[in-house]
PDB file of C-alpha atoms and ligand atoms in Angstrom:
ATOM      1  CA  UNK A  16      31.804-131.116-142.249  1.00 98.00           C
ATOM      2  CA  UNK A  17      30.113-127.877-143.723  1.00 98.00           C
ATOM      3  CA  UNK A  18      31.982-124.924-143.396  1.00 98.00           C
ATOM      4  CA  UNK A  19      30.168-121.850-143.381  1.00 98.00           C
ATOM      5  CA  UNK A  20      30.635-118.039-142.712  1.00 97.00           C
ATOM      6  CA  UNK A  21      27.862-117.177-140.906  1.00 97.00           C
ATOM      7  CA  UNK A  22      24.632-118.374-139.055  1.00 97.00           C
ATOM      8  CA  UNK A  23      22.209-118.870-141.055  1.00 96.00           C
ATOM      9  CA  UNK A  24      24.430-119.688-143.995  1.00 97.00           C
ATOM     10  CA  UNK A  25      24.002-123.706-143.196  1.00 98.00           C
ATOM     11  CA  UNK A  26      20.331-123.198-143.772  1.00 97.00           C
ATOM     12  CA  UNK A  27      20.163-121.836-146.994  1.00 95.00           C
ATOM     13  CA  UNK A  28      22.962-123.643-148.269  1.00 96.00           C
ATOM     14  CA  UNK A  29      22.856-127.580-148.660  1.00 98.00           C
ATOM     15  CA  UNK A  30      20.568-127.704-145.644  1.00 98.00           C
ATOM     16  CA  UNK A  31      18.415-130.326-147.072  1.00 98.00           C
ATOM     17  CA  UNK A  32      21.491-132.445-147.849  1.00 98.00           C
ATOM     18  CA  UNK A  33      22.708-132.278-144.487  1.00 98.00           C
ATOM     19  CA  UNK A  34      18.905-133.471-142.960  1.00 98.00           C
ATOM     20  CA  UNK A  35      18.641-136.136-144.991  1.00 98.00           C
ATOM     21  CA  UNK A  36      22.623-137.445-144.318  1.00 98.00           C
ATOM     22  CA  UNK A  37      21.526-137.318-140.773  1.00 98.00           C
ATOM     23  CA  UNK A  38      18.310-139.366-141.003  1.00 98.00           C
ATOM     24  CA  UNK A  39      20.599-142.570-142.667  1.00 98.00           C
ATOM     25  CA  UNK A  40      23.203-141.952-139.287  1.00 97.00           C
ATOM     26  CA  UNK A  41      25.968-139.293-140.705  1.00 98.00           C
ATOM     27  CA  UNK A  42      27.517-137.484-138.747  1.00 98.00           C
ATOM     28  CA  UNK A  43      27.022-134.077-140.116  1.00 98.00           C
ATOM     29  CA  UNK A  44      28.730-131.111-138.052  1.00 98.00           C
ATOM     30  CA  UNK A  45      28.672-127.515-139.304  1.00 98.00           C
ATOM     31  CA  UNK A  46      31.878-125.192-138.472  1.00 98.00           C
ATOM     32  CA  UNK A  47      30.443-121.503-138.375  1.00 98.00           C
ATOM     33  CA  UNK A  48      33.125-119.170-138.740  1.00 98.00           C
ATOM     34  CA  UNK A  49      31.693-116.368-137.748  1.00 98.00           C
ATOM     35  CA  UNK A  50      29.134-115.116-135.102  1.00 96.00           C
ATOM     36  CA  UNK A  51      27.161-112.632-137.962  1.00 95.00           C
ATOM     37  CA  UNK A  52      27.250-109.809-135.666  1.00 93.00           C
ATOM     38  CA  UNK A  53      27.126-107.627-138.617  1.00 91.00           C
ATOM     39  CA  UNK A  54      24.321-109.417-140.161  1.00 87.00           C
ATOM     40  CA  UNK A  55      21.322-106.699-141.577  1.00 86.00           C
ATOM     41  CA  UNK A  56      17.800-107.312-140.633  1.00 89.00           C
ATOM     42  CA  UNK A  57      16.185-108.308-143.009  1.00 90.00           C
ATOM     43  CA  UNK A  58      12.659-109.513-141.769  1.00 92.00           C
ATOM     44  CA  UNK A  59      10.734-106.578-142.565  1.00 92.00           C
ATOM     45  CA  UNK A  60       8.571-107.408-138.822  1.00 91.00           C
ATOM     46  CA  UNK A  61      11.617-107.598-137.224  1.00 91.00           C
ATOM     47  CA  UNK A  62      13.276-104.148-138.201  1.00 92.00           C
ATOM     48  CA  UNK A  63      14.203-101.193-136.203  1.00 90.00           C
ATOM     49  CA  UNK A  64      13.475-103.081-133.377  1.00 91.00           C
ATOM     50  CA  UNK A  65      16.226-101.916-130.514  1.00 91.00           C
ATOM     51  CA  UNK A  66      15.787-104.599-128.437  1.00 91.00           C
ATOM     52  CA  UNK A  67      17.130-106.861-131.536  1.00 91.00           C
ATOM     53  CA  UNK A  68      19.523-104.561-132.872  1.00 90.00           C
ATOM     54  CA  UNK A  69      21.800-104.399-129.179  1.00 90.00           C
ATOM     55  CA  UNK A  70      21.460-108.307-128.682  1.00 91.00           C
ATOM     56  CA  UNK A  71      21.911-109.026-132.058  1.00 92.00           C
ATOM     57  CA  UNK A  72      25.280-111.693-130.965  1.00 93.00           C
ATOM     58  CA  UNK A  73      22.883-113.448-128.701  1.00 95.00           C
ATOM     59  CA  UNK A  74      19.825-113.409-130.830  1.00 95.00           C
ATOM     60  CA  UNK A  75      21.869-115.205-134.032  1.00 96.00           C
ATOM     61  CA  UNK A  76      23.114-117.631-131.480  1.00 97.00           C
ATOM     62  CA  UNK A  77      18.883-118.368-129.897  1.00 97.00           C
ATOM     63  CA  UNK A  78      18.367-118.432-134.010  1.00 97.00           C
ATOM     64  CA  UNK A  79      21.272-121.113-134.867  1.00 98.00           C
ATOM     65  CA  UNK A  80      20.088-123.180-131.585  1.00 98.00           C
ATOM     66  CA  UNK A  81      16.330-123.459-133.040  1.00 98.00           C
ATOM     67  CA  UNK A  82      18.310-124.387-136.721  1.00 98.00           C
ATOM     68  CA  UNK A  83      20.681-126.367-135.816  1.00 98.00           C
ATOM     69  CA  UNK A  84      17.758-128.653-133.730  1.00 98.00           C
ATOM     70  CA  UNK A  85      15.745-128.849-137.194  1.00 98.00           C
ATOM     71  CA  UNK A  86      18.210-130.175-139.293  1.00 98.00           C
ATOM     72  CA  UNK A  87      20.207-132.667-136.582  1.00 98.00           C
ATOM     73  CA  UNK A  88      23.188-131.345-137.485  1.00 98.00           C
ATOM     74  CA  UNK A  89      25.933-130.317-134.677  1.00 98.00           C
ATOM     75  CA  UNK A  90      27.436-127.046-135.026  1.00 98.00           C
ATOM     76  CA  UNK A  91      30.801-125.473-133.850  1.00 98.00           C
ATOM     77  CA  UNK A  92      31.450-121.640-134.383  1.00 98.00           C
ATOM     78  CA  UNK A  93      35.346-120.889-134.777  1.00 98.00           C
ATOM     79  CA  UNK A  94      34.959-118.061-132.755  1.00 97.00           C
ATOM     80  CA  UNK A  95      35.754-114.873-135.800  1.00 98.00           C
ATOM     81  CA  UNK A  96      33.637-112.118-136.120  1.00 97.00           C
ATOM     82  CA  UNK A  97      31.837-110.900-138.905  1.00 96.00           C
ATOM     83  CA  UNK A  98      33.192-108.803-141.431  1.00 96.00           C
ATOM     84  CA  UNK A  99      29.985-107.064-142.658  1.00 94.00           C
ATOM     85  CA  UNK A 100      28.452-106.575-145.816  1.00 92.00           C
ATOM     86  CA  UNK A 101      30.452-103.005-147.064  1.00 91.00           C
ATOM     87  CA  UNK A 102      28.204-100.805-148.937  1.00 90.00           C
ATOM     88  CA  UNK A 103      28.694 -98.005-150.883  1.00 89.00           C
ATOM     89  CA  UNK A 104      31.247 -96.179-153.314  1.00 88.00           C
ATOM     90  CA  UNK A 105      33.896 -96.382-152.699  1.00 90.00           C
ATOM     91  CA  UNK A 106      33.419 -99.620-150.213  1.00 90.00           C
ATOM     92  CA  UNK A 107      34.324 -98.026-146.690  1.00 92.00           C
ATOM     93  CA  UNK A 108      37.478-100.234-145.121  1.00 94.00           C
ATOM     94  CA  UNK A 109      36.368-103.583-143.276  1.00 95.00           C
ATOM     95  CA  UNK A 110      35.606-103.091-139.846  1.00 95.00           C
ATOM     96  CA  UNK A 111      39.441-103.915-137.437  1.00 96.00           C
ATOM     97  CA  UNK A 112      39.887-107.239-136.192  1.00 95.00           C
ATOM     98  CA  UNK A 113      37.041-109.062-138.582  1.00 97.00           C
ATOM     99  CA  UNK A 114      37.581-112.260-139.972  1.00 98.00           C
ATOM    100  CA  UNK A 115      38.382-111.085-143.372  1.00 97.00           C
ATOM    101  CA  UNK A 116      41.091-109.094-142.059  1.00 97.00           C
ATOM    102  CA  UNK A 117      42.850-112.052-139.551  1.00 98.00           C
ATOM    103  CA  UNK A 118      46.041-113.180-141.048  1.00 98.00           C
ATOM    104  CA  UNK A 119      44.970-116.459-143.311  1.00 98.00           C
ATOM    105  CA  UNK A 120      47.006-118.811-140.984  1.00 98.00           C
ATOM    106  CA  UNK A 121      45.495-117.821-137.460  1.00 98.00           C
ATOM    107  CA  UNK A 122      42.068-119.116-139.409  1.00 98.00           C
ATOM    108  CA  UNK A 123      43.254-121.972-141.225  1.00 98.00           C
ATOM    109  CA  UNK A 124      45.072-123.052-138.113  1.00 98.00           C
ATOM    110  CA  UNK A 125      41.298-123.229-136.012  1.00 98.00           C
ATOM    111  CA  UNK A 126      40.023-125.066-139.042  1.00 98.00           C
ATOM    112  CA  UNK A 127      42.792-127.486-139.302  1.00 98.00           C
ATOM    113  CA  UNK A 128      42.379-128.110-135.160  1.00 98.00           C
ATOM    114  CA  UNK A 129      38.733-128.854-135.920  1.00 98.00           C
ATOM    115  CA  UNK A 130      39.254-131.217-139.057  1.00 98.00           C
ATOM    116  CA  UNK A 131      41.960-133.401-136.818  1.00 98.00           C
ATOM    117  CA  UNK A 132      39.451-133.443-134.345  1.00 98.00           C
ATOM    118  CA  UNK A 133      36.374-134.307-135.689  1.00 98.00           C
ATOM    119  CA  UNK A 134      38.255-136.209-138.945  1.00 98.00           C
ATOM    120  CA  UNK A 135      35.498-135.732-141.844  1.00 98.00           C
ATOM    121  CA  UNK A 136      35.766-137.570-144.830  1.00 98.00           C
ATOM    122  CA  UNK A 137      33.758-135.145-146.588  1.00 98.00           C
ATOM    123  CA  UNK A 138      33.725-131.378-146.364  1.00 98.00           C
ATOM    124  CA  UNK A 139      31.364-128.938-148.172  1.00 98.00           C
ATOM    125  CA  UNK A 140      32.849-124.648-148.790  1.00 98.00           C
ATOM    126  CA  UNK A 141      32.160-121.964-150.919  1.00 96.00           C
ATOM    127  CA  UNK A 142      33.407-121.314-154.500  1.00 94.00           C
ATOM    128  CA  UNK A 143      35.893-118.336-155.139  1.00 90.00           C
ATOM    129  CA  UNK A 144      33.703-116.396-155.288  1.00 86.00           C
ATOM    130  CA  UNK A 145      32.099-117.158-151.784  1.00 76.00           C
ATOM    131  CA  UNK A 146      28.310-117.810-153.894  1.00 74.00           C
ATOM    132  CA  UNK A 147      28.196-114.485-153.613  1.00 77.00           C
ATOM    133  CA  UNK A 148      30.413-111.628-152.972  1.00 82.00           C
ATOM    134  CA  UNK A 149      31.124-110.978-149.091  1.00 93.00           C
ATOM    135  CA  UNK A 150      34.155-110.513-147.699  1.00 96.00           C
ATOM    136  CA  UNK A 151      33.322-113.600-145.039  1.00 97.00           C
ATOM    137  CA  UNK A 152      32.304-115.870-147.572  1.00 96.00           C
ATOM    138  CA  UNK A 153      35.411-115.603-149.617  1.00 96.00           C
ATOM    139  CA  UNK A 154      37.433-116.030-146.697  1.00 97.00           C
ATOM    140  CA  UNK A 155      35.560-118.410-145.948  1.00 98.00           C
ATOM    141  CA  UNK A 156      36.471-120.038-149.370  1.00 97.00           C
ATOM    142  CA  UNK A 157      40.271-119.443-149.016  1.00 98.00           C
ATOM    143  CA  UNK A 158      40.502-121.043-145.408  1.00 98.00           C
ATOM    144  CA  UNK A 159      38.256-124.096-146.514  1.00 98.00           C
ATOM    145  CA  UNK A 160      40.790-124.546-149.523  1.00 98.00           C
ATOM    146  CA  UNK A 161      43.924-124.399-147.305  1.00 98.00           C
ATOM    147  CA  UNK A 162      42.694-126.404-144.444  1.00 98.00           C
ATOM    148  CA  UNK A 163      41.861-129.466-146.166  1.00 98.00           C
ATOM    149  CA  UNK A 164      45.633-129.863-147.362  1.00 96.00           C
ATOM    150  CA  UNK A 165      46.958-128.468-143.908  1.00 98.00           C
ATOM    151  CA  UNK A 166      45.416-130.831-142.241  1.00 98.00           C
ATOM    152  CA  UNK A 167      47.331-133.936-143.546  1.00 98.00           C
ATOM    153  CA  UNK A 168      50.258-132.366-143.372  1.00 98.00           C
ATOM    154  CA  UNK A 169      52.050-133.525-139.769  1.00 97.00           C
ATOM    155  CA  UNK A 170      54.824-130.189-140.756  1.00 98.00           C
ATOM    156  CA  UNK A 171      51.937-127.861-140.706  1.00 98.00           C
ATOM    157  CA  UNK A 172      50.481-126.326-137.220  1.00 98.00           C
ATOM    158  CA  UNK A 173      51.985-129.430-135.384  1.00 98.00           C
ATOM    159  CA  UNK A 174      50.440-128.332-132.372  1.00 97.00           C
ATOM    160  CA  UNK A 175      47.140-128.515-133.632  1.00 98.00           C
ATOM    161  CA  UNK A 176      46.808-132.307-133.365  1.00 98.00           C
ATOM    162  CA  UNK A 177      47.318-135.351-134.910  1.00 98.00           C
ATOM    163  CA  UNK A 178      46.953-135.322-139.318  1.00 98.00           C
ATOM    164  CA  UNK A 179      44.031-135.773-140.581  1.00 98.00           C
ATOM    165  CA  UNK A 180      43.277-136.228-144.524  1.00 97.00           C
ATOM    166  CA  UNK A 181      39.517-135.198-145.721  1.00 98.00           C
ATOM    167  CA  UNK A 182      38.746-137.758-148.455  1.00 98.00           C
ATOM    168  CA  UNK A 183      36.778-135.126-150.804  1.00 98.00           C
ATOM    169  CA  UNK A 184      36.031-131.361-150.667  1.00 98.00           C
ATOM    170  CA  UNK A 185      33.071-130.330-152.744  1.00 98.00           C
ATOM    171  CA  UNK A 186      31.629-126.135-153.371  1.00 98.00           C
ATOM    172  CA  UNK A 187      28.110-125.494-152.480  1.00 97.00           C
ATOM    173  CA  UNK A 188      25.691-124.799-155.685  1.00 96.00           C
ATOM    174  CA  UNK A 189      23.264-122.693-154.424  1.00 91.00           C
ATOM    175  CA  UNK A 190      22.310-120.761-157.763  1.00 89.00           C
ATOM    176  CA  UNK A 191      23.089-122.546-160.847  1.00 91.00           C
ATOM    177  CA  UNK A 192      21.955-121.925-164.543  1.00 91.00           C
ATOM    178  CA  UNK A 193      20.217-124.982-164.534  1.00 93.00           C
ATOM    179  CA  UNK A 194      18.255-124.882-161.351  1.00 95.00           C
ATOM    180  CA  UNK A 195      17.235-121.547-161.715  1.00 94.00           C
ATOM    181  CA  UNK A 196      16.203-121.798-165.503  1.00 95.00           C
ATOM    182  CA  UNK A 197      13.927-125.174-164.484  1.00 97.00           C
ATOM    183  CA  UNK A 198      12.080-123.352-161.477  1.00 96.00           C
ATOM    184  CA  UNK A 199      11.424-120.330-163.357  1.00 96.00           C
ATOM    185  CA  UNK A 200       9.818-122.294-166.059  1.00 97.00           C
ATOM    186  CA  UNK A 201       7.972-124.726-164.128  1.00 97.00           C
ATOM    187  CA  UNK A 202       6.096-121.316-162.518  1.00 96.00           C
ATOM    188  CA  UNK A 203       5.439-119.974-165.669  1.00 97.00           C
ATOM    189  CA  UNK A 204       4.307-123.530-166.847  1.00 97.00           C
ATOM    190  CA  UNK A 205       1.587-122.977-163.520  1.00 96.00           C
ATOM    191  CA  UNK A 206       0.676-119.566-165.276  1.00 97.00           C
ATOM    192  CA  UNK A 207       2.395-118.445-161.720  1.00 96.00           C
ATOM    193  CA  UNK A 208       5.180-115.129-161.341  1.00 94.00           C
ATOM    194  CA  UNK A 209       8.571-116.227-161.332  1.00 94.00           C
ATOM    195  CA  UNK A 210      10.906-114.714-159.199  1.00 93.00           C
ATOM    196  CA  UNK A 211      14.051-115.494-161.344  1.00 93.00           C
ATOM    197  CA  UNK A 212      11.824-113.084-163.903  1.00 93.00           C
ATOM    198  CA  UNK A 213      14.260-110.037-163.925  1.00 92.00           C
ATOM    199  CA  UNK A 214      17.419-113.145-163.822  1.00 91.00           C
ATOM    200  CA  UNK A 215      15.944-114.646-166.342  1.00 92.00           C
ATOM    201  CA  UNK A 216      15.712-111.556-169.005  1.00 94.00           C
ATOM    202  CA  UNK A 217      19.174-111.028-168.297  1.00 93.00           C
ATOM    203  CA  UNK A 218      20.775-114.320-167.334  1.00 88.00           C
ATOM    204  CA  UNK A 219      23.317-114.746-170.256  1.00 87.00           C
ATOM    205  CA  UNK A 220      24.645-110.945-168.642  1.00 87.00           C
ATOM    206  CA  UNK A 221      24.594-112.474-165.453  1.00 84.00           C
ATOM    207  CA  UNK A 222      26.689-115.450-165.982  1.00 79.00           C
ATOM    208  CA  UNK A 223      29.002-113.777-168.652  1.00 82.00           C
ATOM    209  CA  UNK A 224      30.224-112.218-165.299  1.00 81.00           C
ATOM    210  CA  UNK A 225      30.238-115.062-162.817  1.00 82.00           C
ATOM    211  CA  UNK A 226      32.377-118.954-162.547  1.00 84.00           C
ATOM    212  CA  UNK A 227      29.865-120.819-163.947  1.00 87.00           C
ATOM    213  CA  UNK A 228      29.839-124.188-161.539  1.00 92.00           C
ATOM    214  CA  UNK A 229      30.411-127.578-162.673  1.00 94.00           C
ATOM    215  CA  UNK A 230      27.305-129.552-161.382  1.00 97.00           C
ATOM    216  CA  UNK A 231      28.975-132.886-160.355  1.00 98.00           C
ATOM    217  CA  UNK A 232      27.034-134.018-157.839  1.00 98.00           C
ATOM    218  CA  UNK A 233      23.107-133.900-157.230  1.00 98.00           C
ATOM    219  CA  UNK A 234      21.425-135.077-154.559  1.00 98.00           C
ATOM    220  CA  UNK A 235      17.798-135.692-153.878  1.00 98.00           C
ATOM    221  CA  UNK A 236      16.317-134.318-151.491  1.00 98.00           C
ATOM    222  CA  UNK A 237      13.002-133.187-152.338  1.00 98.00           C
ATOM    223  CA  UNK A 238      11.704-135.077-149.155  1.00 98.00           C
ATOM    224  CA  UNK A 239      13.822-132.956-146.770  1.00 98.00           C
ATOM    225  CA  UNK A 240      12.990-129.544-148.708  1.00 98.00           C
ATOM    226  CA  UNK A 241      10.251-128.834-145.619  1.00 98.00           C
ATOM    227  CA  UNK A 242      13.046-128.830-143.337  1.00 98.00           C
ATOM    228  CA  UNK A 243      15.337-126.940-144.968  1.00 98.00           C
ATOM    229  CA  UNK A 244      12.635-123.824-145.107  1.00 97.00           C
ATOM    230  CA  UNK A 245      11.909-124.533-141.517  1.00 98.00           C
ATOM    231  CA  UNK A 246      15.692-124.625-140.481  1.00 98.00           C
ATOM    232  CA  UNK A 247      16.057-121.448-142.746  1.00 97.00           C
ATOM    233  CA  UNK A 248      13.035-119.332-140.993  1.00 97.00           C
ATOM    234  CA  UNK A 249      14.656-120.346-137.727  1.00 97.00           C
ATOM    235  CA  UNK A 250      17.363-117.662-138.690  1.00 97.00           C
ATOM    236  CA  UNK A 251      14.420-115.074-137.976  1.00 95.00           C
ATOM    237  CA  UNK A 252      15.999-111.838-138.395  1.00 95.00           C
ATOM    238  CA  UNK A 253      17.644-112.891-141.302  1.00 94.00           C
ATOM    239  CA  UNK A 254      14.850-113.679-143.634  1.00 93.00           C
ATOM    240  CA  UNK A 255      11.818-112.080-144.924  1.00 93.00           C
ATOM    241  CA  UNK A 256       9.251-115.214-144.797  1.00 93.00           C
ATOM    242  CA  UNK A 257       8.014-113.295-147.674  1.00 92.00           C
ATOM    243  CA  UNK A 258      11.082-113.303-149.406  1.00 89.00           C
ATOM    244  CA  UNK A 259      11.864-114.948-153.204  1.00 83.00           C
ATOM    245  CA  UNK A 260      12.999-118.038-150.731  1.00 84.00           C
ATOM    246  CA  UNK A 261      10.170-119.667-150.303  1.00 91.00           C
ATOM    247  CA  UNK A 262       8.106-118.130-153.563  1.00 91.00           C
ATOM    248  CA  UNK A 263       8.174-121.538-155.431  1.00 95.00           C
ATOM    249  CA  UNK A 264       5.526-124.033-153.904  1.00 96.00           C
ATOM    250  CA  UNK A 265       7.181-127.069-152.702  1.00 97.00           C
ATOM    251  CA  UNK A 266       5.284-129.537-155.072  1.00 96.00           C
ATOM    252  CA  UNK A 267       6.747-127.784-158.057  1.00 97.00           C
ATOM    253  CA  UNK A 268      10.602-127.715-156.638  1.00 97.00           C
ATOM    254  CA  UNK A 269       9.823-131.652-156.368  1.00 97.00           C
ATOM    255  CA  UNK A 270       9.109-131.686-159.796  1.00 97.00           C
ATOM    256  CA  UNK A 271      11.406-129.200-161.270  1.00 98.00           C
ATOM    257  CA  UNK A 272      14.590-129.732-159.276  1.00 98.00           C
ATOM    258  CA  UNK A 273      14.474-131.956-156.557  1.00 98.00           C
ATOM    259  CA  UNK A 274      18.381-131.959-155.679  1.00 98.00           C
ATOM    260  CA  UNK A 275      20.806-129.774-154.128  1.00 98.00           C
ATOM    261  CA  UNK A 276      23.965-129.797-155.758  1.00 98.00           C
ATOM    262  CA  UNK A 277      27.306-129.632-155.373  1.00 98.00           C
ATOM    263  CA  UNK A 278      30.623-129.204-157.459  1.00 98.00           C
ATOM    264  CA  UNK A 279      33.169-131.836-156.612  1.00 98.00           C
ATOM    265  CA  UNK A 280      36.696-130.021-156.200  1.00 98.00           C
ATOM    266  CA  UNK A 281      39.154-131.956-154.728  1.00 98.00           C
ATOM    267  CA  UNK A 282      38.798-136.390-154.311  1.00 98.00           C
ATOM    268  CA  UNK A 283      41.164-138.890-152.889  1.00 97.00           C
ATOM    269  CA  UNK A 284      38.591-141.636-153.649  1.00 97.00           C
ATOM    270  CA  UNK A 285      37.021-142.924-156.990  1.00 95.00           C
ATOM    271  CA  UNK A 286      33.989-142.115-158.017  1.00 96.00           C
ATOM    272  CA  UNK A 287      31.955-141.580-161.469  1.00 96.00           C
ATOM    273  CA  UNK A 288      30.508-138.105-162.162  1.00 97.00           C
ATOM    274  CA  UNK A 289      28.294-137.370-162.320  1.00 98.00           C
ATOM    275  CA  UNK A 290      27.167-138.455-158.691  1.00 98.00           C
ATOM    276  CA  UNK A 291      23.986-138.712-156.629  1.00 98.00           C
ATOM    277  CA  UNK A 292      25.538-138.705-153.235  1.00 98.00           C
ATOM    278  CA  UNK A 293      28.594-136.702-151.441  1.00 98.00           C
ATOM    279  CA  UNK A 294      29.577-139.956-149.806  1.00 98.00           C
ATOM    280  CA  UNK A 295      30.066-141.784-153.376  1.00 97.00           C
ATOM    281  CA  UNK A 296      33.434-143.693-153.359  1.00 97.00           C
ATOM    282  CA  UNK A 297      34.032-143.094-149.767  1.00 96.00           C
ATOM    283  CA  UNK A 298      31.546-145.319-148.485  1.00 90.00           C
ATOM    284  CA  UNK A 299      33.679-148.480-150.600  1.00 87.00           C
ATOM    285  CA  UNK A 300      37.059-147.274-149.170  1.00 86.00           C
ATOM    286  CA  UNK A 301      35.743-147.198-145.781  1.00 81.00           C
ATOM    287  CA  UNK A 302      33.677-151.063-146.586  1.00 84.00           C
ATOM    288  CA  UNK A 303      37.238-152.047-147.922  1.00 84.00           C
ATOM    289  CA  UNK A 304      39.445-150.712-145.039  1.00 83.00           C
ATOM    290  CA  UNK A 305      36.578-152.643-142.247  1.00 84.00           C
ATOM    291  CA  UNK A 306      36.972-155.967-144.459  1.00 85.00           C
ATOM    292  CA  UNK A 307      40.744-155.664-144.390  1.00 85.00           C
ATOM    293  CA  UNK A 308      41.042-154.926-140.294  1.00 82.00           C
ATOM    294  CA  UNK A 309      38.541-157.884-140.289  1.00 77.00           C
TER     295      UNK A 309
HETATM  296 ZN1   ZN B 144      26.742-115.473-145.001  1.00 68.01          ZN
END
């Protein structure tokens, strides 16, 4: 289960993990959170365009159809709406009734309902810090966290069905250090512009402000990259298709960095860091709990 704040989010984030699970028969379902009705345009073709901007609940949804079909992947949305992006200084107030403003419980409580139902052993969230700093994201982060306990717990939201416990709860690691430092040198290596050029000049800055993440898990997916950009451009008002996205040729991600990674946060299972798959140690505990019904 990937839990995500907006649509579009499950595309940019661990996408290519979540093809390639469902290609070897995972189950992968993404929980949405929100519907991204505050989302900005940001495909410069696709700007001041009326037509988009008053249907933009119903276009995201079109978007997360044609996304959600690339990757395999089965998506709920939780039903919140989004909190926007606030600008400016000082930040104007979030918008009333967002999902960064609902009292924490009324969201944990939909998550929790979804977990007993659907009873993943694995669920993927944001860091603290949401991977970067919107209001949803971080929410996003703090329901994620609380859900995964809640869930087990037959004294919390009782009416929300039977207990479920999540075996392992990982972060997403969109932007690492490492990642970022190998594709920017593997362009220069091609005499090609980097895009993590201005990052790169001032990355010890950067990350003297930031959580730096624990890279615990890596998985390879360089095969499933395609999909990932296709799922991504799906999301059509959302992305530039001339954005820094898709500035690295594929070939060299392969050989740079040819994982997505993850931070491992919270395990009920054994496992040795660092790992190559999400599934690592829950794949014996399920082998050993079939041989012992047997
Ligand atoms: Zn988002």
């Amino acid at each position: 289960m990937a839990v995500h704040a907006h649509p579009d989010d499950e595309s940019s984030k661990g996408a290519a993990t979540m093809a390639r699970y469902v290609d070897e028969g995972v189950d992968v379902l993404v929980v949405t959170c929100t519907g991204g009705e505050r989302g900005s345009i940001l495909n410069p073709a696709l700007k001041h365009r009326k037509d988009i901007e008053d249907n933009i609940s119903e276009i995201r949804r079109m978007e997360m159809d044609r996304a959600r079909a690339i990757l395999g992947v089965r998506q709920h949305w939780l039903g919140f709406v989004d909190s926007g992006l606030p600008e400016g200084d000082p930040l104007p107030p979030l918008p009333e009734g967002c999902f960064a403003l609902v009292p924490l419980d009324e969201a944990v409580e939909r998550l929790v309902r979804e977990i007993r139902e659907q009873r993943p052993h694995v669920m993927t969230t944001y860091d603290e810090y949401g991977g970067y700093p919107h209001p949803d994201h971080i929410r996003t982060h703090e329901v994620s966290i609380a859900a995964f306990d809640a869930a087990a717990d037959p004294d919390r939201f009782p009416d929300a069905g039977y207990p479920w416990q999540p075996l392992k709860m990982y972060y997403d690691v969109g932007f690492s250090y490492e990642r970022a430092t190998a594709l920017h040198e593997v362009m220069l290596d091609m005499g090609l512009e980097s895009p993590y050029d201005e990052w790169f000049k001032n990355r010890e800055e950067w990350f003297s402000k930031r959580r730096r993440p624990n890279l615990t898990t890596r998985v390879n997916v360089a095969n499933w990259f395609e999909r990932r950009d296709a799922a991504l451009l799906a999301h059509a008002t959302q992305v530039d298709p001339e954005g820094w996205f898709f500035k690295i040729p594929l070939d060299l991600q392969h050989a740079a960095w040819p994982t997505e990674d993850f931070e491992l946060v919270r395990s009920l299972v054994d496992s040795t860091i660092p790992e190559d798959d999400l599934f690592a140690g829950v794949r014996e505990r399920e082998d050993a709990v079939a041989c012992e019904e047997a």
